[in-house]
Tab-separated table of C-alpha atoms and ligand atoms in Angstrom:
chain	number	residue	atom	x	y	z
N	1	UNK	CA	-138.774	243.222	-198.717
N	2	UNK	CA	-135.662	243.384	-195.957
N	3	UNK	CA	-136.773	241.938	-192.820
N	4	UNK	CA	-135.257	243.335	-189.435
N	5	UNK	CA	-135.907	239.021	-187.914
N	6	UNK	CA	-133.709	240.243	-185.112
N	7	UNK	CA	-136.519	243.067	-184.291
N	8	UNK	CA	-139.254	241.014	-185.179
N	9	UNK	CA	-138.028	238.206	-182.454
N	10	UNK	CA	-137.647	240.593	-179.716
N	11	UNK	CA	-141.324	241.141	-179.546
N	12	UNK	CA	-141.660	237.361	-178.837
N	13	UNK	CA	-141.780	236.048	-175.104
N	14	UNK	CA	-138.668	234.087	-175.691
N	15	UNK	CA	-135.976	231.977	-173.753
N	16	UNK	CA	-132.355	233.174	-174.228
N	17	UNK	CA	-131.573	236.141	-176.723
N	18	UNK	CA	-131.492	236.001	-180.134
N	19	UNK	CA	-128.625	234.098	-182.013
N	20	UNK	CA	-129.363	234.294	-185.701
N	21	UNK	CA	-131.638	233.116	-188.004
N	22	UNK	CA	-131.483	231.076	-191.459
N	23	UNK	CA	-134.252	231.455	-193.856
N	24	UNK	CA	-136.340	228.434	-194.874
N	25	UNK	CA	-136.989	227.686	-198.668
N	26	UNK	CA	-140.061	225.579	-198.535
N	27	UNK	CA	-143.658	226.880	-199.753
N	28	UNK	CA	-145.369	229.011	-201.978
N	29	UNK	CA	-146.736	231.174	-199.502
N	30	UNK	CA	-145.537	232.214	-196.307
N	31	UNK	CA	-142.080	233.229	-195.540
N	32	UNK	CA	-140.269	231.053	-192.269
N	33	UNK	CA	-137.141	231.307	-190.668
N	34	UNK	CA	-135.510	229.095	-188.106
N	35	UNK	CA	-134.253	231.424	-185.090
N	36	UNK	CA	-131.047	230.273	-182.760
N	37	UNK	CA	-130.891	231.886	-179.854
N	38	UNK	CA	-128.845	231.739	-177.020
N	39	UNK	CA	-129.848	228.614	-174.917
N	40	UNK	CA	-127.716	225.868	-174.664
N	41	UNK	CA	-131.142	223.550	-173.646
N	42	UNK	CA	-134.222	225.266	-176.089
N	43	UNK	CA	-134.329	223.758	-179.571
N	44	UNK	CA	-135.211	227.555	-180.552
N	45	UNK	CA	-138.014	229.094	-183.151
N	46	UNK	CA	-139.695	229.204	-185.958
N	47	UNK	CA	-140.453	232.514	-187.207
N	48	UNK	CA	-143.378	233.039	-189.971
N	49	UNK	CA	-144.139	235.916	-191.884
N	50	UNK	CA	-147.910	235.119	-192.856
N	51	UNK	CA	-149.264	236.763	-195.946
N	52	UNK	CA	-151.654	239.133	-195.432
N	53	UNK	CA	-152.785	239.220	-199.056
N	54	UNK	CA	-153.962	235.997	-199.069
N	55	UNK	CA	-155.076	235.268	-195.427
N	56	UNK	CA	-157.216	238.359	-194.988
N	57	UNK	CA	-158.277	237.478	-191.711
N	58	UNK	CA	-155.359	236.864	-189.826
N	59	UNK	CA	-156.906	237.243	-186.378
N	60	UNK	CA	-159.189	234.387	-187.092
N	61	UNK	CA	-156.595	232.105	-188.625
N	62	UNK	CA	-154.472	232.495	-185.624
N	63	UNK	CA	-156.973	231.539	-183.536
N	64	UNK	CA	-158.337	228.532	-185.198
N	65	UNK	CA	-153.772	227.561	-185.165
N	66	UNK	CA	-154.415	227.875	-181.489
N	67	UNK	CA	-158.003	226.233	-181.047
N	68	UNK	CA	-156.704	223.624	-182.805
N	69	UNK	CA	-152.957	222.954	-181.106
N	70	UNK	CA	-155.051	223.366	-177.908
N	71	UNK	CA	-157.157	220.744	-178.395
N	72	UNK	CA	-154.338	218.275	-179.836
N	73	UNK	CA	-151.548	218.992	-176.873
N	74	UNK	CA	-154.745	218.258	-174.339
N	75	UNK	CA	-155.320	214.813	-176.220
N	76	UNK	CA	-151.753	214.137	-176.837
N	77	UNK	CA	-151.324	214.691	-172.858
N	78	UNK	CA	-153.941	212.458	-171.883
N	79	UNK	CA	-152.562	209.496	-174.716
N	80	UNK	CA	-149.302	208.975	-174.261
N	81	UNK	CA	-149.082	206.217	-176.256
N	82	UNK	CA	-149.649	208.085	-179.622
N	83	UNK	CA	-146.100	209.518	-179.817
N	84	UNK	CA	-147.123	212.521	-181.385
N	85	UNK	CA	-146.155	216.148	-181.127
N	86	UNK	CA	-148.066	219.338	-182.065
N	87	UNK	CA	-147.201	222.748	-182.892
N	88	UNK	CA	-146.517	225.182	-179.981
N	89	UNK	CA	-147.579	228.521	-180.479
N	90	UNK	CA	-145.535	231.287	-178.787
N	91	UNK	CA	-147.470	234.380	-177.433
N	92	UNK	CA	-146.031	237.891	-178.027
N	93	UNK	CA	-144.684	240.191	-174.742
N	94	UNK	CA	-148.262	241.622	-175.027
N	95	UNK	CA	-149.832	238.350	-174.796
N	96	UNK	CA	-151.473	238.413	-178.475
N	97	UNK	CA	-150.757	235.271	-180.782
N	98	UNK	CA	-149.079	237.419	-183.226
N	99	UNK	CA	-147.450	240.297	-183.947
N	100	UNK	CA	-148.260	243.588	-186.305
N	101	UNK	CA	-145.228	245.301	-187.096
N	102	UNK	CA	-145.395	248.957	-188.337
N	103	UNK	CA	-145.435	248.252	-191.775
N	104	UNK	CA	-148.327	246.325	-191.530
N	105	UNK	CA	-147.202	242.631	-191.901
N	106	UNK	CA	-147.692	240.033	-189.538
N	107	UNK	CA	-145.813	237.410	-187.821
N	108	UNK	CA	-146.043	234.312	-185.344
N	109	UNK	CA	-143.571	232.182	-183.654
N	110	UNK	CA	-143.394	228.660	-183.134
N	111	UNK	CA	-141.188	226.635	-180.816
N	112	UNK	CA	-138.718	224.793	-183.052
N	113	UNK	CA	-139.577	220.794	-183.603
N	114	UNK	CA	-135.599	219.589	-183.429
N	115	UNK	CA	-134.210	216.881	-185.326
N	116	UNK	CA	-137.363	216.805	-187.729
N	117	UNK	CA	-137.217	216.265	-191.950
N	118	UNK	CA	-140.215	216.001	-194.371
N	119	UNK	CA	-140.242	214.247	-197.606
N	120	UNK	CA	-141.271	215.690	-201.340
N	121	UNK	CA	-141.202	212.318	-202.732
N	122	UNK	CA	-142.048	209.579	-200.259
N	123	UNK	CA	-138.647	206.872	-200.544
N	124	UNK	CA	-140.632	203.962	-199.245
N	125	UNK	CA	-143.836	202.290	-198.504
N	126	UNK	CA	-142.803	202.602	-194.400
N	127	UNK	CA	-143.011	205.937	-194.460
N	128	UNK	CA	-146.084	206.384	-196.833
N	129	UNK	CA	-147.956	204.367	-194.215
N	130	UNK	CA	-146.998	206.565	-190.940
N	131	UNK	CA	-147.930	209.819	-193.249
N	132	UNK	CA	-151.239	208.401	-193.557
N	133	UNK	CA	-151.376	207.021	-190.002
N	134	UNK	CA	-150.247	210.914	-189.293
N	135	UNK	CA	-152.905	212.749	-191.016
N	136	UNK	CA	-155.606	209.850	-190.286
N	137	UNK	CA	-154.802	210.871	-186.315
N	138	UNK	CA	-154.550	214.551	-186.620
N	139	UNK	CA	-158.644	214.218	-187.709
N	140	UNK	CA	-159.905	211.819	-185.598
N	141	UNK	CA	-158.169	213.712	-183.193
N	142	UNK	CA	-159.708	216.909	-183.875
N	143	UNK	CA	-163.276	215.333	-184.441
N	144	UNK	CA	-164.567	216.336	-181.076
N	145	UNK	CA	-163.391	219.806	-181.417
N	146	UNK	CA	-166.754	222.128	-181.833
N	147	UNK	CA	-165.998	223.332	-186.182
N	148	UNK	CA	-168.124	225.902	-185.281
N	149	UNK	CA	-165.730	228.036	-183.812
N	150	UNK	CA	-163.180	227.974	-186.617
N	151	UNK	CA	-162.719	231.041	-189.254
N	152	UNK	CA	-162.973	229.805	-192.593
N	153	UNK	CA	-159.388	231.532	-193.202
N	154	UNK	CA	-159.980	230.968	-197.035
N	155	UNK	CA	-163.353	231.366	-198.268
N	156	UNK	CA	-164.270	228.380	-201.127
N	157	UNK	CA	-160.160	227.126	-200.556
N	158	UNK	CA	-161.571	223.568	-202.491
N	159	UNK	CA	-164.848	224.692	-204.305
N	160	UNK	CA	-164.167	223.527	-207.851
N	161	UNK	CA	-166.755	225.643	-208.940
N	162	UNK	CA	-165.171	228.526	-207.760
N	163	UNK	CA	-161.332	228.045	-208.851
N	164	UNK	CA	-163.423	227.400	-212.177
N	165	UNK	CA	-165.289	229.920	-212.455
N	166	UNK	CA	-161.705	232.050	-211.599
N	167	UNK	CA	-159.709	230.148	-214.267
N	168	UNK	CA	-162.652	231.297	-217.304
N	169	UNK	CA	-161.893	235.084	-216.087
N	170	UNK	CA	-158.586	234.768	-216.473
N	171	UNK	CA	-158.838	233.096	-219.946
N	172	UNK	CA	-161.160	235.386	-221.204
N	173	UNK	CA	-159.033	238.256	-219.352
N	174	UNK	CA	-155.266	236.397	-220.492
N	175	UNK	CA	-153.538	239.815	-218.357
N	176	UNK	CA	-150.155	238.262	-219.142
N	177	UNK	CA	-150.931	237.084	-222.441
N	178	UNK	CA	-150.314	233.714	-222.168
N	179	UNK	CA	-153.466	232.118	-223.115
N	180	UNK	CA	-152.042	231.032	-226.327
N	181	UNK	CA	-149.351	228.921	-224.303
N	182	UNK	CA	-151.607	226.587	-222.911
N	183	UNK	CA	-154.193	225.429	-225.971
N	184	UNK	CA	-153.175	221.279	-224.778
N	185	UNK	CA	-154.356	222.675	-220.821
N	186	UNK	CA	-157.116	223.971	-221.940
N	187	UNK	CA	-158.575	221.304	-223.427
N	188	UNK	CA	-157.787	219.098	-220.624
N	189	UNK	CA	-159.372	221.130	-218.329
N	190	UNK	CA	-162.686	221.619	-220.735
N	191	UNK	CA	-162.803	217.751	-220.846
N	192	UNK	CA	-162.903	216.683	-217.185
N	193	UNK	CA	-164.200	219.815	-215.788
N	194	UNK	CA	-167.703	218.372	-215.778
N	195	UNK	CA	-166.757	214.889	-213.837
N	196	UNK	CA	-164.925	217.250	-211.067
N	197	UNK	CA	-168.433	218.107	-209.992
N	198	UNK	CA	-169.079	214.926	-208.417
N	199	UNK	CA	-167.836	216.101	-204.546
N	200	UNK	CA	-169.548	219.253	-204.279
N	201	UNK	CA	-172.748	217.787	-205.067
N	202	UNK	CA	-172.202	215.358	-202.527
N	203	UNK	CA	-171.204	218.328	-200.241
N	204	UNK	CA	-174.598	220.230	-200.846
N	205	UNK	CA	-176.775	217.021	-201.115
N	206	UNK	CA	-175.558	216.930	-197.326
N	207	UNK	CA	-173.929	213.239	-197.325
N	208	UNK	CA	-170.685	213.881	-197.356
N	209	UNK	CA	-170.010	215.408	-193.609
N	210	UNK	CA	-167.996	218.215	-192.790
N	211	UNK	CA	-165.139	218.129	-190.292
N	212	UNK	CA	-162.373	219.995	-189.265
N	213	UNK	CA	-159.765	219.310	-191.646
N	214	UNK	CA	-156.435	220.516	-192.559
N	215	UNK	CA	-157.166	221.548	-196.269
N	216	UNK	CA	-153.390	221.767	-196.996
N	217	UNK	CA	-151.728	217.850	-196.214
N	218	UNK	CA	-148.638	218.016	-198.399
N	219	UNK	CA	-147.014	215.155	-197.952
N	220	UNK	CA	-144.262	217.509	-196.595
N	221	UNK	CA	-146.532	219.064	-194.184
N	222	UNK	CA	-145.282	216.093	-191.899
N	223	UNK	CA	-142.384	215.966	-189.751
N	224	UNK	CA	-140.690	212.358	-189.002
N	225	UNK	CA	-137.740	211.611	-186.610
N	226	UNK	CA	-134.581	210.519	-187.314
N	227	UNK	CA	-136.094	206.896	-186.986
N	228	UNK	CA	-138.849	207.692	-189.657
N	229	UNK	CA	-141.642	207.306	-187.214
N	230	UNK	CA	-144.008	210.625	-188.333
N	231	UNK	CA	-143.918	213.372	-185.341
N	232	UNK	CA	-146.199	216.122	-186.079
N	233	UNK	CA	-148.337	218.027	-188.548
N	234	UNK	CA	-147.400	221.521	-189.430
N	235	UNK	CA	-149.065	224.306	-191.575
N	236	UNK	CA	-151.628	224.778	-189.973
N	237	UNK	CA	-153.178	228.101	-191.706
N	238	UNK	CA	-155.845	226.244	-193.565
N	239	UNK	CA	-157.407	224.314	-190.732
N	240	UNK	CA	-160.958	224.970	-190.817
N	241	UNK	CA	-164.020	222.935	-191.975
N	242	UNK	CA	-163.581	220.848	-194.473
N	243	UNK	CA	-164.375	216.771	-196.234
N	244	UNK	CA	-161.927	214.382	-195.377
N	245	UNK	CA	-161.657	213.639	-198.981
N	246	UNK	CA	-159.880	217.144	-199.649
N	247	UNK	CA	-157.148	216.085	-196.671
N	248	UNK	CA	-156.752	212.496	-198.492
N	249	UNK	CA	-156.541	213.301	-201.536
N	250	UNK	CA	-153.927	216.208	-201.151
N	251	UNK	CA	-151.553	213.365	-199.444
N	252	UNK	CA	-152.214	210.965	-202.160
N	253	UNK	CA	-151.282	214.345	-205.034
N	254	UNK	CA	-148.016	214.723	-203.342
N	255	UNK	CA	-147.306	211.584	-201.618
N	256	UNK	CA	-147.981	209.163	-204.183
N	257	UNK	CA	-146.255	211.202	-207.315
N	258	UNK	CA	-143.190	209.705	-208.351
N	259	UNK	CA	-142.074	213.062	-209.177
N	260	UNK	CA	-141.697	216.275	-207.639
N	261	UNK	CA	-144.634	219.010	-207.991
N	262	UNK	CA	-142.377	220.959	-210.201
N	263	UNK	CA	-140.285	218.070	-212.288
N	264	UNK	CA	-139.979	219.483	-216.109
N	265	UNK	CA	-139.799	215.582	-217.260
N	266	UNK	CA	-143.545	214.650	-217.853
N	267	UNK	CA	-142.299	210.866	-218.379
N	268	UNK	CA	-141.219	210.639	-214.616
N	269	UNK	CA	-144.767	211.986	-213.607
N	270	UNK	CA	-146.906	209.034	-212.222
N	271	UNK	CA	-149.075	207.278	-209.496
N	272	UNK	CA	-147.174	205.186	-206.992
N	273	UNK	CA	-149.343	202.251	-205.652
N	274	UNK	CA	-147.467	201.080	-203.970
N	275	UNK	CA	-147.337	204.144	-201.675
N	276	UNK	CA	-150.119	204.842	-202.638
N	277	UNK	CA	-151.707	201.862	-200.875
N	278	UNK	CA	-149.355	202.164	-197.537
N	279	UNK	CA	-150.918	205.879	-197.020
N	280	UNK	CA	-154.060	204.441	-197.526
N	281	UNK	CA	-153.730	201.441	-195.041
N	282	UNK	CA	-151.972	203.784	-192.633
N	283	UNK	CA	-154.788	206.514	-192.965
N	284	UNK	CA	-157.752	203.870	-192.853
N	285	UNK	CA	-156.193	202.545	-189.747
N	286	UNK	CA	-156.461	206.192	-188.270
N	287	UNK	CA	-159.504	206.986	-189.192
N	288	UNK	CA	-161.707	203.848	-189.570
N	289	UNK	CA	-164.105	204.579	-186.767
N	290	UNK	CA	-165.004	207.972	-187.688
N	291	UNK	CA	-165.062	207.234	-191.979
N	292	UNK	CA	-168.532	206.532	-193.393
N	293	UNK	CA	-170.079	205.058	-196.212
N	294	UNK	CA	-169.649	208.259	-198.813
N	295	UNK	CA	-166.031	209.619	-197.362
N	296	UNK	CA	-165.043	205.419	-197.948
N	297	UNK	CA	-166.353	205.118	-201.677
N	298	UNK	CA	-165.219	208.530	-202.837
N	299	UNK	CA	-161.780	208.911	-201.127
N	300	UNK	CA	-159.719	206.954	-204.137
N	301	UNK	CA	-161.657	209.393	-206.509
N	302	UNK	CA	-160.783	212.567	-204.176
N	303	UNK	CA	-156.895	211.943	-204.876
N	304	UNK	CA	-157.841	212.688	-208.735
N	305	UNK	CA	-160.151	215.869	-207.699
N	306	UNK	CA	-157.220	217.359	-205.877
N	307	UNK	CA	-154.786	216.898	-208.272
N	308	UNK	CA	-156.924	218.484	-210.848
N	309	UNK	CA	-158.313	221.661	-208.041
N	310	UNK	CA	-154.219	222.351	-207.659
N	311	UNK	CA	-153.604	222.162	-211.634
N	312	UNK	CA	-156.106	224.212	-212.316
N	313	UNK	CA	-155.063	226.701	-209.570
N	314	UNK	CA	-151.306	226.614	-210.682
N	315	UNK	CA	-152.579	227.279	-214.322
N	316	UNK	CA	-154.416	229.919	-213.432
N	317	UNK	CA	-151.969	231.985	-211.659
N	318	UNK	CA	-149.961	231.026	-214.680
N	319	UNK	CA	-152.576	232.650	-216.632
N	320	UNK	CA	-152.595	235.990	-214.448
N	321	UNK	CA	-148.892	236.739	-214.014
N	322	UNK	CA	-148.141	234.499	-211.356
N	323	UNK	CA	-149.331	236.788	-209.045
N	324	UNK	CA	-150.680	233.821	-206.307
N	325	UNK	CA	-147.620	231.256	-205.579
N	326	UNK	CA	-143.889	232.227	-205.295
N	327	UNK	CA	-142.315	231.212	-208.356
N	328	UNK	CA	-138.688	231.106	-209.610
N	329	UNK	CA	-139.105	231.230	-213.492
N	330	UNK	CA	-141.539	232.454	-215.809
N	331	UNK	CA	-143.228	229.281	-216.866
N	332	UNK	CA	-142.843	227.897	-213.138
N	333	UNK	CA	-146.820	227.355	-212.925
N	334	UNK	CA	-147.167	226.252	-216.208
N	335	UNK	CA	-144.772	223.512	-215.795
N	336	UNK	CA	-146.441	222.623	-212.070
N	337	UNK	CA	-150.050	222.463	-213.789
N	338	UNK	CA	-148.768	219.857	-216.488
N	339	UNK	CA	-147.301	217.846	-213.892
N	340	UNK	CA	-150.881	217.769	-211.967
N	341	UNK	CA	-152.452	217.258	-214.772
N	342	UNK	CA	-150.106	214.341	-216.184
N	343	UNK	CA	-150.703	212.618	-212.640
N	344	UNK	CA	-154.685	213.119	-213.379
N	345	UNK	CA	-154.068	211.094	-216.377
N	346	UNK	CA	-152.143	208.674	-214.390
N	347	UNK	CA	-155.000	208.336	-211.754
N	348	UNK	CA	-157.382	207.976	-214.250
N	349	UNK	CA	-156.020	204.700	-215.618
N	350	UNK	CA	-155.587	203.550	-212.449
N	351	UNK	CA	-159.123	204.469	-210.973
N	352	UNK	CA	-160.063	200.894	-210.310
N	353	UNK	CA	-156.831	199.538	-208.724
N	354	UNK	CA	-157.011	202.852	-206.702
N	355	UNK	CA	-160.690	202.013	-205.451
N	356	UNK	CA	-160.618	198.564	-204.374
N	357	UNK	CA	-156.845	199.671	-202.810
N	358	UNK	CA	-159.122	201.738	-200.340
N	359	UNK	CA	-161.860	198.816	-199.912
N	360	UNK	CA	-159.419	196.403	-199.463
N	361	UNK	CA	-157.921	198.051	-196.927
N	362	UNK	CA	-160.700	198.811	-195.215
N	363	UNK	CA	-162.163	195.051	-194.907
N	364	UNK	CA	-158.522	194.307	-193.894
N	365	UNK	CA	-159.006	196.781	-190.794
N	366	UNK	CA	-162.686	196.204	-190.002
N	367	UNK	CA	-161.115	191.994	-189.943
N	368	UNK	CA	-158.426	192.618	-187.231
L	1	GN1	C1	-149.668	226.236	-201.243
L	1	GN1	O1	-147.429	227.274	-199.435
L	1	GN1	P1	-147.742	225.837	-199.436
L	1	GN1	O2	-146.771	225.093	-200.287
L	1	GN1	O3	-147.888	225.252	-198.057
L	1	GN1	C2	-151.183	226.304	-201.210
L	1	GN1	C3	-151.783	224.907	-201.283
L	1	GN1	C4	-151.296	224.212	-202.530
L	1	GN1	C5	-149.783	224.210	-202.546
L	1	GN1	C6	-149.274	223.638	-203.837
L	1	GN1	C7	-152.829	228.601	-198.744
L	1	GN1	O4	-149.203	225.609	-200.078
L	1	GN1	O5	-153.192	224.990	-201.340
L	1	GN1	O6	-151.748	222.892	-202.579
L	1	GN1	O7	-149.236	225.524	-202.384
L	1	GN1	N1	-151.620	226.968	-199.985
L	1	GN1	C8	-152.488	227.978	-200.026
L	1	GN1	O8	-147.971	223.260	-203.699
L	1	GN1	O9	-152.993	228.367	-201.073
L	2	MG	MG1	-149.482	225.503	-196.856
């Protein structure tokens, strides 16, 4: 669809006038753009267009963004020492946090974070261990913050028995007739299904607590300075409640890979202690006072259940058309679901390692 930006900006309560814009190429869902205007001082905007067809209730999703930014600006004020930034949101002329247009789409601004890069694959174990520091901080920040008062802006976003119960319709459904691509997938998915049961019985057994969590920690979902040192969290649509274990184990999927989420070459698809164990030590030193018992002893497994929740959703959509992530080729899903599914494998050999990684690191915390 053509976008008017230009328009769309003007109903922002901006400084300076509008520049120009360049579109932004990252994620599957949203669309962003980075806005220049005219100040010489103001880093400028980012400009999202949020999809509607997947966030249904965008009312409630932009309030839980500014619940949440809220809460982390008042205890970034108060600790200066952290070094952290958060997301500012920027109200529309009419005061609302985002804007309708006539067509029906919707839109929110965000002040630009300058100088900022993320990482797909993580180059070193430095900055593996200030992502995990990052995302360890962003929840123990946000622990004291009521979850009550969030939207759940996707219903069942990490239920396993849901995005199962969604990938046997489309099987049995195969819309795009592709069911006969994937025999190898399906098989894998038939074998471990089972085993992927583990954290939602925890969930409803009521040990495992629930916090509010960011449900969506990409390893590129964090911005670092030019001096590495990790700056802020962004994406914040999926913040809502949530087990730590979904938040850790979506860092450890992307982080830890030492391939990209699409990469066609299965052989360069595998886990990366090494990194693997920095995030950890990083995130355990964020987070050790509010962990307990079950988040400690199941957050090596969680990496493997999120890998295996994002294969399954990529081969899915694969299975329907693609009709849920932006894709740029036909077999674009496909080709992401092996590569979760690959790292599964790798996880699984490593399952041990991967544990006493996480216990290790904890005693070496809980020692200094
Ligand atoms: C989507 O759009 P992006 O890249 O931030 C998806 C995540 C998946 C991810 C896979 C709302 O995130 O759950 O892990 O793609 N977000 C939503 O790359 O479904
Ligand atoms: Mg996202």
């Amino acid at each position: 669809m053509e976008r008017n930006i230009k328009e769309i900006v003007t109903h922002f309560d901006i400084i300076g006038e509008f520049e120009g814009f360049e579109k932004n190429v990252t994620g599957h869902i949203n669309e962003s753009y980075r806005i220049h205007t005219t100040s010489k001082v103001h880093p400028g905007y980012f400009l999202q267009w949020i999809n509607n067809n997947i966030f249904k209730n965008v009312e409630g999703l932009m309030d839980n963004i500014c619940s949440v930014t809220k809460h982390l600006a008042g205890k970034l004020a108060e600790n200066l020492e952290l070094d952290f930034d958060v997301l500012e949101v920027i109200p529309c002329n009419d005061g609302k946090n985002f804007y309708l247009d006539p067509d029906g789409q919707y839109w929110r601004l965000y002040k630009f974070i300058d100088d900022a890069h993320g990482y797909n694959v993580v180059e070193n174990i430095e900055i593996a261990n200030e992502g995990g520091k990052a995302f360890g901080l962003f929840m123990s920040l946000l622990a004291d913050l009521p979850s009550n008062g969030l939207s759940e802006t996707i219903p069942n976003f990490h239920s396993i028995e849901k995005r199962l119960e969604a990938y046997k319709k489309s099987l049995k459904d195969d819309v795009a007739d592709r069911a006969n691509d994937i025999r190898e997938e399906i098989a894998f998915v038939t074998s471990r299904s089972e085993q992927m049961l583990h954290i939602p019985a925890l969930i409803k057994s009521g040990s495992l607590p629930m916090r509010i969590t960011h449900n969506d920690t990409k390893f590129n979902n964090i911005l670092f300075d030019c001096n590495d040192h990790a700056l802020c969290i962004v994406d914040l649509d999926t913040v809502m409640p949530g087990s730590i274990l979904f938040d850790f184990g979506d860092s450890i999927r992307t982080g830890a890979n030492t391939a990209n989420e699409d990469e066609q070459d299965l052989s360069k698809v595998d886990i990366n202690l090494p990194i693997y164990e920095a995030y950890t030590r990083g995130f355990i030193e964020s987070t050790r006072e509010t962990l307990c018992t079950v988040e400690i002893e199941n957050l090596a497994y969680s990496a493997r259940f999120m890998t295996f929740i994002i294969g399954l959703r990529f081969l899915t959509d694969f299975l329907n058309g693609d009709t849920y992530f932006r894709t740029s080729y036909p077999h674009h899903n496909l080709v992401r679901a092996r590569v979760q599914f690959r790292l599964v494998e790798a996880m699984e050999k490593n399952s041990e390692k991967m544990h006493s990684i996480v216990m290790q690191s904890f005693k070496k915390e809980i020692a200094q």
